[in-house]
Amino acid sequence: DGGITQSPKYLFRKEGQNVTLSCEQNLNHDAMYWYRQDPGQGLRLIYYSQIVNDFQKGDIAEGYSVSREKKESFPLTVTSAQKNPTAFYLCASSTTGVSPLHFGNGTRLTVT
Amino acid sequence: GENVEQHPSTLSVQEGDSAVIKCTYSDSASNYFPWYKQELGKGPQLIIDIRSNVGEKKDQRIAVTLNKTAKHFSLHITETQPEDSAVYFCAASMVTGNQFYFGTGTSLTVIP
């Protein structure tokens, strides 16, 4: 089955620690995205990448970092600089041009 | 940048009735409008989309209408069923940049 796999589903970390969320896709999509979802705020774009070894900041990139070394992988690191990291994180991918996003099932990160 | 507003934030309907969710967008360059359904603990799934050269699109019990002049688009669900209960998101996108802008979501409850 083609799709996007996010792992783990739940993640717990202590404040001050960096944490990396995994996202893998086997859809052969060029573009990949990371969104953050908070109650009542919809989906906000953190980073996106349209090709390997290139990525752009979204609306809320501060405190986050990404890499795109392989087409199928787009890991997100939540650094200790992110002031409010507890949230539901969604990874997505799409082909280029006018096409929809395909989402993974998310990672719920809790930082205490 | 683009701004997408979505109303209502919550909606309760009796099983068998219709549900309508409305979105407005600000940037006339937006030309692709997908709708997503998100069930609890899962990622959003595309349910229907419309391009700016089309005024209406229907898929069984789901339809979307687009008014480019007024910059608004709507999701219509007829003959609602309990399994339609979920959070629905609208989005707007432009071909250039491949970015998506999401509404804040509508929590739909279908009462049996």
Tab-separated table of C-alpha atoms in Angstrom:
chain	number	residue	atom	x	y	z
A	1	ASP	CA	0.000	0.000	0.000
A	2	GLY	CA	1.314	3.435	-0.915
A	3	GLY	CA	1.200	6.054	1.792
A	4	ILE	CA	2.892	8.179	4.393
A	5	THR	CA	4.199	6.690	7.609
A	6	GLN	CA	4.791	8.812	10.670
A	7	SER	CA	6.445	7.417	13.724
A	8	PRO	CA	6.052	7.198	16.581
A	9	LYS	CA	2.323	7.843	17.114
A	10	TYR	CA	2.931	9.209	20.629
A	11	LEU	CA	6.121	10.830	21.878
A	12	PHE	CA	6.968	12.160	25.314
A	13	ARG	CA	9.979	14.341	26.095
A	14	LYS	CA	11.314	16.453	28.878
A	15	GLU	CA	11.644	20.178	28.394
A	16	GLY	CA	15.058	21.151	27.026
A	17	GLN	CA	15.513	18.034	24.900
A	18	ASN	CA	15.534	17.958	21.130
A	19	VAL	CA	13.297	15.356	19.530
A	20	THR	CA	13.043	14.099	15.938
A	21	LEU	CA	9.792	13.023	14.292
A	22	SER	CA	9.993	10.607	11.414
A	23	CYS	CA	8.114	10.852	8.110
A	24	GLU	CA	8.505	8.397	5.231
A	25	GLN	CA	6.507	8.222	1.999
A	26	ASN	CA	6.432	5.632	-0.777
A	27	LEU	CA	4.200	7.618	-3.116
A	28	ASN	CA	7.145	8.937	-5.143
A	29	HIS	CA	5.994	12.465	-4.411
A	30	ASP	CA	8.422	15.324	-4.902
A	31	ALA	CA	7.018	17.696	-2.277
A	32	MET	CA	6.782	17.052	1.451
A	33	TYR	CA	5.403	19.184	4.271
A	34	TRP	CA	5.213	19.437	8.031
A	35	TYR	CA	2.155	20.945	9.723
A	36	ARG	CA	1.385	21.603	13.321
A	37	GLN	CA	-2.189	21.205	14.557
A	38	ASP	CA	-3.492	22.815	17.739
A	39	PRO	CA	-7.132	22.824	18.871
A	40	GLY	CA	-9.130	25.552	17.145
A	41	GLN	CA	-6.207	26.730	15.006
A	42	GLY	CA	-6.340	24.507	11.978
A	43	LEU	CA	-3.131	23.389	10.333
A	44	ARG	CA	-0.118	25.665	10.331
A	45	LEU	CA	2.830	25.098	8.007
A	46	ILE	CA	6.218	24.561	9.643
A	47	TYR	CA	8.487	23.602	6.722
A	48	TYR	CA	8.111	22.271	3.235
A	49	SER	CA	10.421	20.777	0.638
A	50	GLN	CA	9.804	20.556	-3.087
A	51	ILE	CA	12.982	18.670	-4.020
A	52	VAL	CA	15.755	16.737	-2.331
A	53	ASN	CA	18.318	18.831	-0.469
A	54	ASP	CA	16.093	21.919	-0.552
A	55	PHE	CA	13.463	23.170	1.878
A	56	GLN	CA	11.706	26.398	2.827
A	57	LYS	CA	10.354	27.829	6.050
A	58	GLY	CA	6.632	27.966	6.557
A	59	ASP	CA	4.670	30.287	8.803
A	60	ILE	CA	5.903	28.903	12.134
A	61	ALA	CA	9.444	27.583	11.500
A	62	GLU	CA	11.059	29.042	14.613
A	63	GLY	CA	12.332	26.307	16.930
A	64	TYR	CA	12.134	23.603	14.259
A	65	SER	CA	14.588	22.140	11.763
A	66	VAL	CA	14.293	19.676	8.879
A	67	SER	CA	16.418	17.800	6.386
A	68	ARG	CA	15.632	16.251	2.997
A	69	GLU	CA	18.481	13.938	2.107
A	70	LYS	CA	16.238	11.397	0.384
A	71	LYS	CA	13.092	11.853	-1.669
A	72	GLU	CA	11.072	9.557	0.553
A	73	SER	CA	12.135	10.966	3.928
A	74	PHE	CA	11.543	14.344	5.607
A	75	PRO	CA	12.335	14.224	9.351
A	76	LEU	CA	11.392	17.115	11.636
A	77	THR	CA	13.439	18.059	14.693
A	78	VAL	CA	11.706	19.968	17.444
A	79	THR	CA	14.462	21.825	19.245
A	80	SER	CA	14.600	23.116	22.799
A	81	ALA	CA	14.163	26.603	21.333
A	82	GLN	CA	10.532	25.848	20.453
A	83	LYS	CA	8.623	27.522	23.265
A	84	ASN	CA	5.416	25.523	23.091
A	85	PRO	CA	6.207	22.193	21.416
A	86	THR	CA	3.300	20.114	22.721
A	87	ALA	CA	1.047	19.560	19.685
A	88	PHE	CA	-0.123	17.137	17.015
A	89	TYR	CA	2.326	17.056	14.084
A	90	LEU	CA	1.246	16.056	10.597
A	91	CYS	CA	3.457	15.184	7.659
A	92	ALA	CA	2.132	15.384	4.121
A	93	SER	CA	3.289	14.939	0.551
A	94	SER	CA	2.111	15.873	-2.912
A	95	THR	CA	3.114	15.796	-6.534
A	96	THR	CA	3.980	19.080	-8.215
A	97	GLY	CA	1.344	21.237	-9.857
A	98	VAL	CA	-2.307	21.362	-8.835
A	99	SER	CA	-2.633	18.281	-6.663
A	100	PRO	CA	-3.883	17.457	-3.170
A	101	LEU	CA	-1.879	16.787	-0.043
A	102	HIS	CA	-1.698	13.236	1.271
A	103	PHE	CA	-1.329	13.119	5.036
A	104	GLY	CA	0.172	10.674	7.483
A	105	ASN	CA	-1.656	9.806	10.699
A	106	GLY	CA	0.366	12.201	12.796
A	107	THR	CA	2.597	12.177	15.857
A	108	ARG	CA	1.319	13.551	19.130
A	109	LEU	CA	4.218	15.141	20.976
A	110	THR	CA	3.966	15.949	24.666
A	111	VAL	CA	6.736	17.914	26.346
A	112	THR	CA	6.709	18.298	30.128
B	1	GLY	CA	-0.437	35.911	2.080
B	2	GLU	CA	-3.627	33.938	1.690
B	3	ASN	CA	-6.189	33.918	4.510
B	4	VAL	CA	-8.873	31.242	4.660
B	5	GLU	CA	-11.832	31.602	7.013
B	6	GLN	CA	-14.197	28.735	7.768
B	7	HIS	CA	-17.649	28.685	9.360
B	8	PRO	CA	-19.214	27.356	11.450
B	9	SER	CA	-16.686	25.950	13.898
B	10	THR	CA	-19.189	23.374	15.157
B	11	LEU	CA	-22.267	21.925	13.474
B	12	SER	CA	-24.830	19.399	14.712
B	13	VAL	CA	-27.414	17.884	12.400
B	14	GLN	CA	-29.946	15.085	12.610
B	15	GLU	CA	-29.188	11.962	10.643
B	16	GLY	CA	-30.576	12.328	7.132
B	17	ASP	CA	-30.422	16.127	7.119
B	18	SER	CA	-27.983	18.181	5.062
B	19	ALA	CA	-24.850	19.932	6.339
B	20	VAL	CA	-23.207	22.976	4.790
B	21	ILE	CA	-19.759	24.343	5.646
B	22	LYS	CA	-18.569	27.624	4.178
B	23	CYS	CA	-15.111	29.048	3.523
B	24	THR	CA	-13.836	32.346	2.197
B	25	TYR	CA	-10.387	33.147	0.851
B	26	SER	CA	-8.575	36.401	0.277
B	27	ASP	CA	-6.126	35.887	-2.593
B	28	SER	CA	-7.677	35.842	-6.047
B	29	ALA	CA	-4.615	33.908	-7.289
B	30	SER	CA	-5.773	30.798	-5.398
B	31	ASN	CA	-7.025	28.278	-7.904
B	32	TYR	CA	-7.368	24.932	-6.141
B	33	PHE	CA	-9.681	24.191	-3.213
B	34	PRO	CA	-9.581	20.778	-1.509
B	35	TRP	CA	-11.723	19.618	1.398
B	36	TYR	CA	-10.438	17.215	4.034
B	37	LYS	CA	-12.122	15.031	6.626
B	38	GLN	CA	-10.237	14.253	9.822
B	39	GLU	CA	-11.324	11.531	12.205
B	40	LEU	CA	-10.118	11.457	15.780
B	41	GLY	CA	-6.434	10.593	16.097
B	42	LYS	CA	-5.885	10.372	12.358
B	43	GLY	CA	-4.546	12.553	9.588
B	44	PRO	CA	-6.870	14.500	7.278
B	45	GLN	CA	-8.143	12.659	4.202
B	46	LEU	CA	-9.143	14.311	0.960
B	47	ILE	CA	-12.879	13.963	0.288
B	48	ILE	CA	-13.413	16.303	-2.658
B	49	ASP	CA	-11.643	19.118	-4.452
B	50	ILE	CA	-12.448	21.774	-7.018
B	51	ARG	CA	-10.392	23.834	-9.405
B	52	SER	CA	-11.061	27.466	-10.202
B	53	ASN	CA	-12.313	26.776	-13.703
B	54	VAL	CA	-15.257	24.790	-12.314
B	55	GLY	CA	-18.256	26.132	-10.379
B	56	GLU	CA	-19.547	22.914	-8.846
B	57	LYS	CA	-18.461	19.327	-8.361
B	58	LYS	CA	-20.393	16.409	-6.929
B	59	ASP	CA	-19.401	12.976	-5.655
B	60	GLN	CA	-22.345	10.927	-4.376
B	61	ARG	CA	-23.575	12.672	-1.193
B	62	ILE	CA	-20.836	15.300	-1.217
B	63	ALA	CA	-20.704	18.442	-3.341
B	64	VAL	CA	-18.552	21.540	-3.445
B	65	THR	CA	-19.463	24.903	-4.960
B	66	LEU	CA	-17.094	27.734	-5.812
B	67	ASN	CA	-17.873	31.410	-6.359
B	68	LYS	CA	-14.674	33.025	-7.639
B	69	THR	CA	-16.132	36.510	-7.758
B	70	ALA	CA	-17.116	36.444	-4.099
B	71	LYS	CA	-14.085	34.322	-3.152
B	72	HIS	CA	-16.016	31.706	-1.295
B	73	PHE	CA	-16.570	27.967	-1.565
B	74	SER	CA	-18.808	25.570	0.288
B	75	LEU	CA	-19.073	21.889	1.163
B	76	HIS	CA	-22.500	20.282	1.040
B	77	ILE	CA	-23.193	16.870	2.565
B	78	THR	CA	-26.648	15.445	1.925
B	79	GLU	CA	-28.411	12.564	3.699
B	80	THR	CA	-25.912	12.724	6.542
B	81	GLN	CA	-24.969	9.553	8.399
B	82	PRO	CA	-23.332	9.072	11.815
B	83	GLU	CA	-20.062	8.096	10.104
B	84	ASP	CA	-19.930	11.592	8.606
B	85	SER	CA	-19.159	12.883	12.112
B	86	ALA	CA	-15.610	14.298	11.984
B	87	VAL	CA	-13.694	17.545	11.634
B	88	TYR	CA	-13.742	19.037	8.140
B	89	PHE	CA	-11.099	21.430	6.802
B	90	CYS	CA	-11.184	23.577	3.714
B	91	ALA	CA	-8.000	24.754	2.027
B	92	ALA	CA	-6.851	27.053	-0.749
B	93	SER	CA	-3.783	26.686	-2.896
B	94	MET	CA	-1.998	28.296	-5.788
B	95	VAL	CA	-0.026	26.410	-8.401
B	96	THR	CA	3.034	28.563	-7.828
B	97	GLY	CA	4.774	27.697	-4.563
B	98	ASN	CA	2.651	24.599	-3.985
B	99	GLN	CA	1.507	25.906	-0.604
B	100	PHE	CA	-1.808	25.201	1.060
B	101	TYR	CA	-3.697	27.483	3.430
B	102	PHE	CA	-6.212	25.846	5.735
B	103	GLY	CA	-9.361	26.986	7.460
B	104	THR	CA	-9.692	26.409	11.199
B	105	GLY	CA	-11.976	23.402	10.836
B	106	THR	CA	-15.622	22.493	11.441
B	107	SER	CA	-16.533	19.784	13.916
B	108	LEU	CA	-19.590	18.025	12.468
B	109	THR	CA	-21.754	15.818	14.650
B	110	VAL	CA	-24.509	13.746	13.077
B	111	ILE	CA	-27.096	12.743	15.665
B	112	PRO	CA	-28.672	9.318	15.065
